[in-house]
PDB file of C-alpha atoms and ligand atoms in Angstrom:
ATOM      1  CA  UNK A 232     -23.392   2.927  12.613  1.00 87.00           C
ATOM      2  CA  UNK A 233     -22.469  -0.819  12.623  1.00 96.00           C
ATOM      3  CA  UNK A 234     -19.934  -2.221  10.198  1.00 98.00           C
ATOM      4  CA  UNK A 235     -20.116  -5.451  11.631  1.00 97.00           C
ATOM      5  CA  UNK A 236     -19.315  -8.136   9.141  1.00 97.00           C
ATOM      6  CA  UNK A 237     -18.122  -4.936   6.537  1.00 98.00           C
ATOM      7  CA  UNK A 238     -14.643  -5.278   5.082  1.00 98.00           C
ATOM      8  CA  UNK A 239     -12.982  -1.908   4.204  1.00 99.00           C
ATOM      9  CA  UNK A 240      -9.739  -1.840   1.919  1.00 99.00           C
ATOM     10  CA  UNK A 241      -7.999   1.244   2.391  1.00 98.00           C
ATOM     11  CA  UNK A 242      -4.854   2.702   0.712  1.00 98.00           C
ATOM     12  CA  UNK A 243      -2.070   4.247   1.870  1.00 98.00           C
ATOM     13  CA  UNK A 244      -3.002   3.450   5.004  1.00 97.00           C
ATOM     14  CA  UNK A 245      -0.237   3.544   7.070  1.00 98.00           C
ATOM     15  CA  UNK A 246      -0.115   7.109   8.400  1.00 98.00           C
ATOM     16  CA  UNK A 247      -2.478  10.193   7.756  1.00 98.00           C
ATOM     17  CA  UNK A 248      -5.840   9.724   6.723  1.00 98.00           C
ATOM     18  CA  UNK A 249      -5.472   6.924   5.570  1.00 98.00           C
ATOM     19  CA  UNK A 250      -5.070   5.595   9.612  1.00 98.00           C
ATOM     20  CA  UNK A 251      -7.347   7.389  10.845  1.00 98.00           C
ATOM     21  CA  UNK A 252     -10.098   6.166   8.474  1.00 98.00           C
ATOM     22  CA  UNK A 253      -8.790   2.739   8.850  1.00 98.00           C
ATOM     23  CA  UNK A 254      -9.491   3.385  13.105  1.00 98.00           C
ATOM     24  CA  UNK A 255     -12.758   4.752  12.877  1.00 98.00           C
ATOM     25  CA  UNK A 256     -14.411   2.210  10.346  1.00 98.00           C
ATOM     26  CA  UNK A 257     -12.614  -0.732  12.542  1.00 98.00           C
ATOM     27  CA  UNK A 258     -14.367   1.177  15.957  1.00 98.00           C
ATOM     28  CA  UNK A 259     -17.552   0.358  14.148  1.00 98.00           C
ATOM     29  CA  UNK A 260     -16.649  -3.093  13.730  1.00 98.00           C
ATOM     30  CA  UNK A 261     -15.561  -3.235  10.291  1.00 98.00           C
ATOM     31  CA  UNK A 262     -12.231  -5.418   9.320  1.00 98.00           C
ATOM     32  CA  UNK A 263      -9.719  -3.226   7.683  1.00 98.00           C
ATOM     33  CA  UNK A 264      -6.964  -4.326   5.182  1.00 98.00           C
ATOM     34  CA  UNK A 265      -3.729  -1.573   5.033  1.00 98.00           C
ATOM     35  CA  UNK A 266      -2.827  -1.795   1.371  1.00 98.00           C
ATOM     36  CA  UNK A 267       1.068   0.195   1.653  1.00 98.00           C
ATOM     37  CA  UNK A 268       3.836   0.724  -0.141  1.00 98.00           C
ATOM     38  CA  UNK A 269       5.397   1.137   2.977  1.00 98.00           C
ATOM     39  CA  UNK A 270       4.696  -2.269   4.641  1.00 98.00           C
ATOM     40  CA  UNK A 271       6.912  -2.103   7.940  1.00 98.00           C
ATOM     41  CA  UNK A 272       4.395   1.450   8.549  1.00 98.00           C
ATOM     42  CA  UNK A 273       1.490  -0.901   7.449  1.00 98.00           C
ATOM     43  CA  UNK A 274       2.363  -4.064  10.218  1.00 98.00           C
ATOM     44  CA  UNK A 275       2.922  -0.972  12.696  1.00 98.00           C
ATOM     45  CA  UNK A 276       0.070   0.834  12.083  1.00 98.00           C
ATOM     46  CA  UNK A 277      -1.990  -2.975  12.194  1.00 98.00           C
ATOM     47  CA  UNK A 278      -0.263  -3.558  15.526  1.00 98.00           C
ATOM     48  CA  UNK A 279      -2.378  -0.167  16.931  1.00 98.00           C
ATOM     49  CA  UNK A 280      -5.388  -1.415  15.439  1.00 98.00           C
ATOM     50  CA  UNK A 281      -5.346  -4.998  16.778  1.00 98.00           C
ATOM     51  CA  UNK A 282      -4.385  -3.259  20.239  1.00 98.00           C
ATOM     52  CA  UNK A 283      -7.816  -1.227  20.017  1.00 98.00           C
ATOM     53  CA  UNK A 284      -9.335  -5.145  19.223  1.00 98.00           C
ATOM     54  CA  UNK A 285     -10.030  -4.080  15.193  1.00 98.00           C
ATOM     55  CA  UNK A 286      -9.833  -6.923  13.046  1.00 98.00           C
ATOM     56  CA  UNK A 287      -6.753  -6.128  10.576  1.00 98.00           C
ATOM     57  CA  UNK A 288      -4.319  -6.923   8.087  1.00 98.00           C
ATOM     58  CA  UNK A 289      -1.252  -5.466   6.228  1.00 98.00           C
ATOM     59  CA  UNK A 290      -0.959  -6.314   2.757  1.00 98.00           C
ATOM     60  CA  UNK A 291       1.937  -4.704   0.852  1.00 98.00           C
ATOM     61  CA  UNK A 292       0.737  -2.899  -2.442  1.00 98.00           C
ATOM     62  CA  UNK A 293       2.118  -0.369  -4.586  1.00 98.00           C
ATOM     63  CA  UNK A 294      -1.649   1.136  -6.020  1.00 98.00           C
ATOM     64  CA  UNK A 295       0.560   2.165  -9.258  1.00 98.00           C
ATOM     65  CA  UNK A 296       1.254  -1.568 -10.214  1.00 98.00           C
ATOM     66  CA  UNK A 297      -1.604  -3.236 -11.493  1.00 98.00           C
ATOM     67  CA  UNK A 298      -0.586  -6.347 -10.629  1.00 98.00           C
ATOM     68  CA  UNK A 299       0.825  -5.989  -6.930  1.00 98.00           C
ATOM     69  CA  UNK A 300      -3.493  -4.425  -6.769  1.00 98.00           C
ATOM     70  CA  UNK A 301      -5.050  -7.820  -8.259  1.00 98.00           C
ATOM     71  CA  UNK A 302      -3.002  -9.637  -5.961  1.00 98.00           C
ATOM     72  CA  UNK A 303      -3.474  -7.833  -2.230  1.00 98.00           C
ATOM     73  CA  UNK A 304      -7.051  -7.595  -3.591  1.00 98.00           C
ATOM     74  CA  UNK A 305      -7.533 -11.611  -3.946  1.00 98.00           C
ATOM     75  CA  UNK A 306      -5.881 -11.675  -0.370  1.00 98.00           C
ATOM     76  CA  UNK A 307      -8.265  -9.636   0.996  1.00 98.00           C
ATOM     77  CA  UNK A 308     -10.915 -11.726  -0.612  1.00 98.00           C
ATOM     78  CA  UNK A 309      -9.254 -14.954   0.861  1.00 98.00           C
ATOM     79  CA  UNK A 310      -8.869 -13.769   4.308  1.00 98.00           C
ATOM     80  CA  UNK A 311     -12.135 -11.932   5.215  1.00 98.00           C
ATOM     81  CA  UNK A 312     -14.538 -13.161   2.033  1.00 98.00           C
ATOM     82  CA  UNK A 313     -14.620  -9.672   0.103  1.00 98.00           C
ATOM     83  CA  UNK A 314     -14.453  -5.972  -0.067  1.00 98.00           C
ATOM     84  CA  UNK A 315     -17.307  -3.550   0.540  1.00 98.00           C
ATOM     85  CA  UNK A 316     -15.604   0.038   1.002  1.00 99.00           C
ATOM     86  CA  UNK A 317     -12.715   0.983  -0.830  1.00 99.00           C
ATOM     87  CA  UNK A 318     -10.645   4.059   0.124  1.00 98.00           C
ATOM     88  CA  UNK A 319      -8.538   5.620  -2.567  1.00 99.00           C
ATOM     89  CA  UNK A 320      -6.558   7.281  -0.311  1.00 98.00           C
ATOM     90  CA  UNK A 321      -2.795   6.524  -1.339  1.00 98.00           C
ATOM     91  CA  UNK A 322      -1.253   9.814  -2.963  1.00 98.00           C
ATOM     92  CA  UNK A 323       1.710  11.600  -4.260  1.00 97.00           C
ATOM     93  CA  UNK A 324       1.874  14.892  -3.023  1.00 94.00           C
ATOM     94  CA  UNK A 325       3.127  17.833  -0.951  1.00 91.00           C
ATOM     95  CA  UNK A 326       6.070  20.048  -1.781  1.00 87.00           C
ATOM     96  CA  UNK A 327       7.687  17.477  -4.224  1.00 86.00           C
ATOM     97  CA  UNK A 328       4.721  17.216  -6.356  1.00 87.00           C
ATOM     98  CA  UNK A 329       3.309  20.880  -6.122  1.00 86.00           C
ATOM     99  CA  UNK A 330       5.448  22.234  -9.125  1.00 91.00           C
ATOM    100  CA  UNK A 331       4.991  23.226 -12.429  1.00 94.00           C
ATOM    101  CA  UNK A 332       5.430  20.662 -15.018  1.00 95.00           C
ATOM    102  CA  UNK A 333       8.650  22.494 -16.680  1.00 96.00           C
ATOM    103  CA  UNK A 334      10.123  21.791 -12.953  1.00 96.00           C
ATOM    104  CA  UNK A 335       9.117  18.530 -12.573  1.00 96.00           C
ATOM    105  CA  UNK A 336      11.010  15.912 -14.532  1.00 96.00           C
ATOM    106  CA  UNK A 337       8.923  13.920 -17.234  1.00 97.00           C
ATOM    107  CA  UNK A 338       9.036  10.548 -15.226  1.00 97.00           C
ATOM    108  CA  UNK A 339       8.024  12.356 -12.026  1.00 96.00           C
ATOM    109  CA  UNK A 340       4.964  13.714 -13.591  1.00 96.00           C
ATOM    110  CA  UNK A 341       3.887  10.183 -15.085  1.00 97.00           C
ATOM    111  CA  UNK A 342       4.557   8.859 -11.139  1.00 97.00           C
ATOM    112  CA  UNK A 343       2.134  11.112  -9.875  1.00 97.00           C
ATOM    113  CA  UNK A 344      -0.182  10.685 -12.575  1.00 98.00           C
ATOM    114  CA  UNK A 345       0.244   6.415 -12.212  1.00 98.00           C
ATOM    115  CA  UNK A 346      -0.458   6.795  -8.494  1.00 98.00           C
ATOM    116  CA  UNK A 347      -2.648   9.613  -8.184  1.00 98.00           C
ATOM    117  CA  UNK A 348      -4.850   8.826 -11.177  1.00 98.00           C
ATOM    118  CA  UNK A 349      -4.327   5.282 -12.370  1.00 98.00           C
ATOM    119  CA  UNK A 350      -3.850   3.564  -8.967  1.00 98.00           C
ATOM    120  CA  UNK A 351      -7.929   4.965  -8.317  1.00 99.00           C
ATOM    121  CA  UNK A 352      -8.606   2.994 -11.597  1.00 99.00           C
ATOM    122  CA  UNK A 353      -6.228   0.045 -10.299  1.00 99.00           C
ATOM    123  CA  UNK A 354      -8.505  -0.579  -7.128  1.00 99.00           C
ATOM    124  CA  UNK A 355     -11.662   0.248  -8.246  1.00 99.00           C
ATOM    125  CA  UNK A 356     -11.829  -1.741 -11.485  1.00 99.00           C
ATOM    126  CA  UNK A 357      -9.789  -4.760  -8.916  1.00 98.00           C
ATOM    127  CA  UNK A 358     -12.118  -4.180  -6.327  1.00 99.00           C
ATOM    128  CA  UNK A 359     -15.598  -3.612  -8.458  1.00 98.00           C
ATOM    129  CA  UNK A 360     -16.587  -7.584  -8.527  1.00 98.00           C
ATOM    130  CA  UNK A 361     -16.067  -8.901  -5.290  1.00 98.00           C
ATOM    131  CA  UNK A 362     -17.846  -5.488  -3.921  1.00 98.00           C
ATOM    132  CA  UNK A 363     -21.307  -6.553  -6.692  1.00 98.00           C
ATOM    133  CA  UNK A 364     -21.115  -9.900  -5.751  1.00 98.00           C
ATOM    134  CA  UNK A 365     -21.730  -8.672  -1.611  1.00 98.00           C
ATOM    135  CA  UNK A 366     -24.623  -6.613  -2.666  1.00 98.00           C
ATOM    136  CA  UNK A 367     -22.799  -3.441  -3.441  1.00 98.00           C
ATOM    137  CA  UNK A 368     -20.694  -0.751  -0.954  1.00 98.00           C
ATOM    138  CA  UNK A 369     -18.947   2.527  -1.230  1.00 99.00           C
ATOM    139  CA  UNK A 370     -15.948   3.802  -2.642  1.00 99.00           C
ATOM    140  CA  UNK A 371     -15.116   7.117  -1.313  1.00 99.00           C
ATOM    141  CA  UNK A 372     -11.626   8.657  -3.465  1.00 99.00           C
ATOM    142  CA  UNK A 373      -9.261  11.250  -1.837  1.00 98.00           C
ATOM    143  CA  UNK A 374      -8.968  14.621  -4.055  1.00 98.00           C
ATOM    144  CA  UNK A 375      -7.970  18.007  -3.165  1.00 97.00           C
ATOM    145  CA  UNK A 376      -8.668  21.160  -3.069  1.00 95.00           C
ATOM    146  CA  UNK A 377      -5.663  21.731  -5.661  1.00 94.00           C
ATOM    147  CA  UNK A 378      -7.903  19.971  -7.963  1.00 95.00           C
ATOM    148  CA  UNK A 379     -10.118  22.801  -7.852  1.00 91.00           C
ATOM    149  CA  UNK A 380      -8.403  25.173  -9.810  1.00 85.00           C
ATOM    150  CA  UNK A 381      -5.884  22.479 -10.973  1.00 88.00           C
ATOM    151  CA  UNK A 382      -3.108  24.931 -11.675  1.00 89.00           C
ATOM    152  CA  UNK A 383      -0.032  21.930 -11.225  1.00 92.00           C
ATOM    153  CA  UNK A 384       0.289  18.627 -11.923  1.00 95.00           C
ATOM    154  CA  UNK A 385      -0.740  17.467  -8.874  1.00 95.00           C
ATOM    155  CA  UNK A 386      -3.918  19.763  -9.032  1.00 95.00           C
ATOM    156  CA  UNK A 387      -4.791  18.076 -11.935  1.00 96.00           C
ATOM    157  CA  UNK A 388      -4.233  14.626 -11.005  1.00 97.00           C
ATOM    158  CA  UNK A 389      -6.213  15.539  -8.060  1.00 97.00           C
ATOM    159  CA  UNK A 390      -8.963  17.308 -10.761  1.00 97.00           C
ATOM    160  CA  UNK A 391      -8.888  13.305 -12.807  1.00 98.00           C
ATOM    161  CA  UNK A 392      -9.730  11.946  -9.194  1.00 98.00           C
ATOM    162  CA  UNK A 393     -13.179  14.111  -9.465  1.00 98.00           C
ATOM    163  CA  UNK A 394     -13.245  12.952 -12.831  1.00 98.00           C
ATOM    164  CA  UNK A 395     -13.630   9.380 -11.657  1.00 98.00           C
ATOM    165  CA  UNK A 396     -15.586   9.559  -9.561  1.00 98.00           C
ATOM    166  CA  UNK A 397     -18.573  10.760 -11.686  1.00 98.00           C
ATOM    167  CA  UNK A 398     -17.563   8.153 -14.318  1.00 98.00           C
ATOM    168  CA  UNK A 399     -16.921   4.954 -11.525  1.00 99.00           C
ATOM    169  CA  UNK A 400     -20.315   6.254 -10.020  1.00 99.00           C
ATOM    170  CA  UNK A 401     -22.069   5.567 -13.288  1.00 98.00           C
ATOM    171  CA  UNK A 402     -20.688   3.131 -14.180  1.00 98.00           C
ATOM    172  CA  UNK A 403     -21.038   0.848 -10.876  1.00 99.00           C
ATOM    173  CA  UNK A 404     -24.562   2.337  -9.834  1.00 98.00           C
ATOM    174  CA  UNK A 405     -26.640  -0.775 -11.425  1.00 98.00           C
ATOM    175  CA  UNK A 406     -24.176  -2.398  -8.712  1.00 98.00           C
ATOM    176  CA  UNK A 407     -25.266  -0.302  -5.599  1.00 98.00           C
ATOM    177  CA  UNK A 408     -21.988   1.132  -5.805  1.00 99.00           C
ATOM    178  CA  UNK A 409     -21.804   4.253  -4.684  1.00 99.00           C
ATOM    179  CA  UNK A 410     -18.638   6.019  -5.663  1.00 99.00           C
ATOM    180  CA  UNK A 411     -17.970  10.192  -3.982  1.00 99.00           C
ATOM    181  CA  UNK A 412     -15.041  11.822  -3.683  1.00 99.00           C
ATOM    182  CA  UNK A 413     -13.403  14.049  -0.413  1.00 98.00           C
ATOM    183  CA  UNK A 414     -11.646  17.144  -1.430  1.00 98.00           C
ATOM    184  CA  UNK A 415      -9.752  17.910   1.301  1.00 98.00           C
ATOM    185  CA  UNK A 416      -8.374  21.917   1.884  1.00 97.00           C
ATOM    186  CA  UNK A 417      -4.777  22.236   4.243  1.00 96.00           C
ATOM    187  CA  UNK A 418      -5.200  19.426   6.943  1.00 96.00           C
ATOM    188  CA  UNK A 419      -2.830  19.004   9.796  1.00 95.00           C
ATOM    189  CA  UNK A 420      -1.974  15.140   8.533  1.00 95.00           C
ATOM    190  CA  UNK A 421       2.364  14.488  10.134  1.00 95.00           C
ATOM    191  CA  UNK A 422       3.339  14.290   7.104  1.00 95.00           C
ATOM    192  CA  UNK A 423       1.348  18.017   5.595  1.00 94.00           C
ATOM    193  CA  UNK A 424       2.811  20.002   8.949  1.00 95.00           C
ATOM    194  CA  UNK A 425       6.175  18.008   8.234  1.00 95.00           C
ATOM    195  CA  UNK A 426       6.536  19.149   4.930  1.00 94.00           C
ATOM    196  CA  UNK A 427       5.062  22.368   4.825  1.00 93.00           C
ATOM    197  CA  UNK A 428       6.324  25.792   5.446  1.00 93.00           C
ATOM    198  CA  UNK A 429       4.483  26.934   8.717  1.00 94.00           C
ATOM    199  CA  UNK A 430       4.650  30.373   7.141  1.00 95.00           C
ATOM    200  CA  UNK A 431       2.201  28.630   4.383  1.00 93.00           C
ATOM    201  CA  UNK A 432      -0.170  27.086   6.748  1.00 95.00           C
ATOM    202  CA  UNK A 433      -0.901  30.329   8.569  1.00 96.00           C
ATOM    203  CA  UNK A 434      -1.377  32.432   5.140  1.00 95.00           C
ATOM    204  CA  UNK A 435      -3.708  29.384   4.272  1.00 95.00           C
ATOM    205  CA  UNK A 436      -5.833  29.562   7.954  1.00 97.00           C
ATOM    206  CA  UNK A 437      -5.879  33.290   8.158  1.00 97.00           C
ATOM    207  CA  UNK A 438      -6.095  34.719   4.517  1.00 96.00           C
ATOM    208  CA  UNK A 439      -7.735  31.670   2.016  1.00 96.00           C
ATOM    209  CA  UNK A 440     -10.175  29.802   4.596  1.00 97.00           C
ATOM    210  CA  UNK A 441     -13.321  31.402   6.389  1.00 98.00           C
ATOM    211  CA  UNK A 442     -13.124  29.315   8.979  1.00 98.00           C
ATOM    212  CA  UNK A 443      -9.945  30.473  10.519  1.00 97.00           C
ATOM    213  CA  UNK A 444      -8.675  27.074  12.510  1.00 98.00           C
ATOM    214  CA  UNK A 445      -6.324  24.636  11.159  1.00 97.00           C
ATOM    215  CA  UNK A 446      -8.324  22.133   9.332  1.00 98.00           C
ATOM    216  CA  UNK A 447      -8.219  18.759  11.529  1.00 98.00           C
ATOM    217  CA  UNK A 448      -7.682  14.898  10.438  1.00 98.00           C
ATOM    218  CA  UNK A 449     -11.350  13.677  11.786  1.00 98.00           C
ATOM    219  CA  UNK A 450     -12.864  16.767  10.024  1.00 98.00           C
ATOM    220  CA  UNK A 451     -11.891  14.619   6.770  1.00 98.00           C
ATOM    221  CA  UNK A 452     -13.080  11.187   8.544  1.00 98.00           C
ATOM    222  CA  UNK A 453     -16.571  13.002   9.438  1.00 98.00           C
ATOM    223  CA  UNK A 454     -17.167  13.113   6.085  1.00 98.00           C
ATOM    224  CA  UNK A 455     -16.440   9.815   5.016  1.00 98.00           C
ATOM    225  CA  UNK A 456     -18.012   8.080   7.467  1.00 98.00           C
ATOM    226  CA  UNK A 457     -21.480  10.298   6.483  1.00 98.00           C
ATOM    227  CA  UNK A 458     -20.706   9.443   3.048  1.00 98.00           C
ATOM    228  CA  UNK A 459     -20.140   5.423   3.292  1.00 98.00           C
ATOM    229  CA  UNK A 460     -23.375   6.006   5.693  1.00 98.00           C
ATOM    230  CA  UNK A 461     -27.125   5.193   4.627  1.00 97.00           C
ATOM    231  CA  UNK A 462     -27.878   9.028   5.206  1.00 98.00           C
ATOM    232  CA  UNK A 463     -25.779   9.430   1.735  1.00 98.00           C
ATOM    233  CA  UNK A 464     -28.073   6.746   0.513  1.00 98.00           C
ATOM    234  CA  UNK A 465     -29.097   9.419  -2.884  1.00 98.00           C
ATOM    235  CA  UNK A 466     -25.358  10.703  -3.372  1.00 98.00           C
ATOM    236  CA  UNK A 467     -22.992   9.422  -5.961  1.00 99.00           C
ATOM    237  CA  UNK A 468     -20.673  11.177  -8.282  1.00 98.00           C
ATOM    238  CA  UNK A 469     -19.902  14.234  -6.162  1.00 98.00           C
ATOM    239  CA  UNK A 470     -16.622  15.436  -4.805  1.00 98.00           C
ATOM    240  CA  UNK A 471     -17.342  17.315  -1.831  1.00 98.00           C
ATOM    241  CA  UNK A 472     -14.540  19.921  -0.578  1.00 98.00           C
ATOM    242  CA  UNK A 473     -14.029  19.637   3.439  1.00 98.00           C
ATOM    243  CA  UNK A 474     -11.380  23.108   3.551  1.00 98.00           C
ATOM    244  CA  UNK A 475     -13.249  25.849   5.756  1.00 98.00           C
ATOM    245  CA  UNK A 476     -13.586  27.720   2.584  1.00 97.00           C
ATOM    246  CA  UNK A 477     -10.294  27.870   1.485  1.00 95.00           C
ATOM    247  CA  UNK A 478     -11.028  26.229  -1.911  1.00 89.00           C
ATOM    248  CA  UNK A 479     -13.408  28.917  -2.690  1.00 90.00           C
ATOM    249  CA  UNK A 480     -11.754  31.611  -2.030  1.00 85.00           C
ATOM    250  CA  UNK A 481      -9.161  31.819  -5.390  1.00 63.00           C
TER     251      UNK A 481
HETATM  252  N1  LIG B 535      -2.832  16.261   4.251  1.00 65.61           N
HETATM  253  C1  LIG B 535      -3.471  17.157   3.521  1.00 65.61           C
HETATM  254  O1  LIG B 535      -3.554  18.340   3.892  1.00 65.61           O
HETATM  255  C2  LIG B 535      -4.130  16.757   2.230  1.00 65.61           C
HETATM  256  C3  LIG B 535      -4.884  17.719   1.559  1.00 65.61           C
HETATM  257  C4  LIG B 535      -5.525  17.365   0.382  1.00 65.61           C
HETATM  258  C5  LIG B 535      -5.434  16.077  -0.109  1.00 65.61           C
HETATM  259  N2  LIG B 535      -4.678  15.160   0.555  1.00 65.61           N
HETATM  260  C6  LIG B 535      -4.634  13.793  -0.015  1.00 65.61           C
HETATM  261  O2  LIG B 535      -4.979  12.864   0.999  1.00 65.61           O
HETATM  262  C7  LIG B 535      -4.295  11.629   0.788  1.00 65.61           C
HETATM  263  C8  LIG B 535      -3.554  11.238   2.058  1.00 65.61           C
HETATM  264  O3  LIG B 535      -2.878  12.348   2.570  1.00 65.61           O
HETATM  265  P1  LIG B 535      -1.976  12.218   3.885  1.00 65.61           P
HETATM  266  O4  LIG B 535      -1.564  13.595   4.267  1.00 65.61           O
HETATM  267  O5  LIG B 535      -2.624  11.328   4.857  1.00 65.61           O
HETATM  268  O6  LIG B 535      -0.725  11.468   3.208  1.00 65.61           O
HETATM  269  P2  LIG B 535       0.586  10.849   3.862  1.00 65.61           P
HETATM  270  O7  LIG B 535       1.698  11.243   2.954  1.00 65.61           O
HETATM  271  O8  LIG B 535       0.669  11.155   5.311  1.00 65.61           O
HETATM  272  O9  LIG B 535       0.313   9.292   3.713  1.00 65.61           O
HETATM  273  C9  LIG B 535       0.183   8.700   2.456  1.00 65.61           C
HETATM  274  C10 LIG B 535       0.353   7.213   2.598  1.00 65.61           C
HETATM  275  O10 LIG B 535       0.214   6.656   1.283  1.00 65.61           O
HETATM  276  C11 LIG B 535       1.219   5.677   1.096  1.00 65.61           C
HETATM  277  N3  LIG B 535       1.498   5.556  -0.337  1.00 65.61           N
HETATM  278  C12 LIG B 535       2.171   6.439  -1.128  1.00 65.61           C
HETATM  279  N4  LIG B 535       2.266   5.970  -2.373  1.00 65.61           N
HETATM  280  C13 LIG B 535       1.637   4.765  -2.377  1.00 65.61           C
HETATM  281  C14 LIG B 535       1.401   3.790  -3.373  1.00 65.61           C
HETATM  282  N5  LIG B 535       1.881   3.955  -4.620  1.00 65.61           N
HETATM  283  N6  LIG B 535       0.703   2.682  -3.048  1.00 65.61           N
HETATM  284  C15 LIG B 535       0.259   2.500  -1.777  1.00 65.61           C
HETATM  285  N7  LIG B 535       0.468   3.383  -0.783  1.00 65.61           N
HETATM  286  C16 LIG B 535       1.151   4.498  -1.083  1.00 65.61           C
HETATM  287  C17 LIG B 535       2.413   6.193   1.878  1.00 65.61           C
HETATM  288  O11 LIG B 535       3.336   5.140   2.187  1.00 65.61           O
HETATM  289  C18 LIG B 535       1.749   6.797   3.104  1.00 65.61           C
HETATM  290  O12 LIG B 535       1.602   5.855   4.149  1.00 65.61           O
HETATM  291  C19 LIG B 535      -3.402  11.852  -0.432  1.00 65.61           C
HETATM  292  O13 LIG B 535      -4.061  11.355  -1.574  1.00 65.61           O
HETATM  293  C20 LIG B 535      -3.273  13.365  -0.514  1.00 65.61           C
HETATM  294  O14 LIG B 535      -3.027  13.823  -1.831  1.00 65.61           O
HETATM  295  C21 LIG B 535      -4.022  15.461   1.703  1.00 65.61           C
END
């Protein structure tokens, strides 16, 4: 697939997915723009891109802050002429955010809920005219297979993400936007095997998925790059779960 002359915008993009979706749509020529909280990981992170001759930028940008959105998305507008795929990818999440709300202090749970929820909103609604004005795109959101049965906050934050999608997709379809969603199951991102107790992963591989093999970053970037493709050309709205099973299986 070309992406020559394409300009993707993708969140949280200094480690994790959010890289390796930043690599693969710059291998098909696309520009990428690393919109971080974490800018040194951003310029790093840009540094390996421009070494593998991708076109790319670091902009810093806390999704959360409306503001801080407007403004990396205007640069991104001013540098390489507009946006047309947006990845929601920036997240709270992991151990800190997977416990119950009566664990979870009040202003932790609006912090996931501003970045997890509102930050999707932030981009999207930033992103929306610059993407119309180019003829329309794709906006492809990162959920989770906690949203499935969204049992803690940061299932249901992840369960709003699935939420907006259907609602973004309607309401940017007359645009040619179309807007899906990735639920990912347990994926061996640094940070996920970092944080997690391995004890956890294996229960996850061997007794909740039904494809027992740790689920794999490009098994996540597979999927978007179908979905941003023209062979998604009739799919909009949907949230599709990449987990081996596991999110079926409770
Ligand atoms: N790794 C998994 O197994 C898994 C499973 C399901 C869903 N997810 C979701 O996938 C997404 C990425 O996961 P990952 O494992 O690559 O994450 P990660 O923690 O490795 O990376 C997240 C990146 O987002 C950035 N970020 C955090 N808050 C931000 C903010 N407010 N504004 C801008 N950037 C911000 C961080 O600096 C970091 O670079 C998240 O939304 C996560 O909830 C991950």
């Amino acid at each position: 697939m070309s992406l020559k002359n394409k300009v993707a915008f993708i969140t949280g993009g200094a480690i994790g997915f959010g890289y390796a979706f930043a690599e693969a749509l710059g291998r098909e020529g696309a520009s990428v723009v690393i919109a971080e909280i974490n800018i040194e990981g951003a310029n790093s992170a840009v540094a390996r891109l421009q070494d593998l001759g991708i076109s790319a930028i670091a902009l810093p940008c806390d999704v959360s802050d409306e503001e801080a959105v407007d403004t990396a998305i205007a640069k991104t507008i001013a540098e390489y002429g507009g946006i047309d795929i947006l990845i929601n990818n920036a997240g709270l999440h992991l151990t800190k955010y997977n416990l119950p709300f009566t664990t979870l202090t009040r202003s932790e749970v609006r912090a996931l809920f501003d970045v997890n929820v509102m930050g999707i909103v932030n981009c999207s609604v930033s992103a929306f005219e610059s993407m119309k004005s180019r003829g329309g795109g794709n906006i492809i959101n990162i959920s989770s297979m906690a949203g499935n049965m969204a049992s803690s906050p940061y299932g249901v934050s992840k369960m709003a993400v699935r939420g907006l999608t259907i609602a973004f997709a309607k309401e940017f379809a007359d645009a040619a936007i179309r807007v899906n969603a990735i639920a990912p199951g347990l994926m061996a991102t640094d940070s996920a095997m970092a944080d997690l107790p391995a004890a956890m992963v294996t229960s996850i591989i061997n007794d909740m998925q039904f494809i027992h093999r740790q689920g794999e970053v490009a098994d996540i970037v597979n999927m978007m790059m179908f979905l941003i493709s023209d062979k998604a050309s009739f799919i909009t709205g949907e949230t599709f779960k990449v987990s081996g099973g596991a999110a079926l299986s409770s």
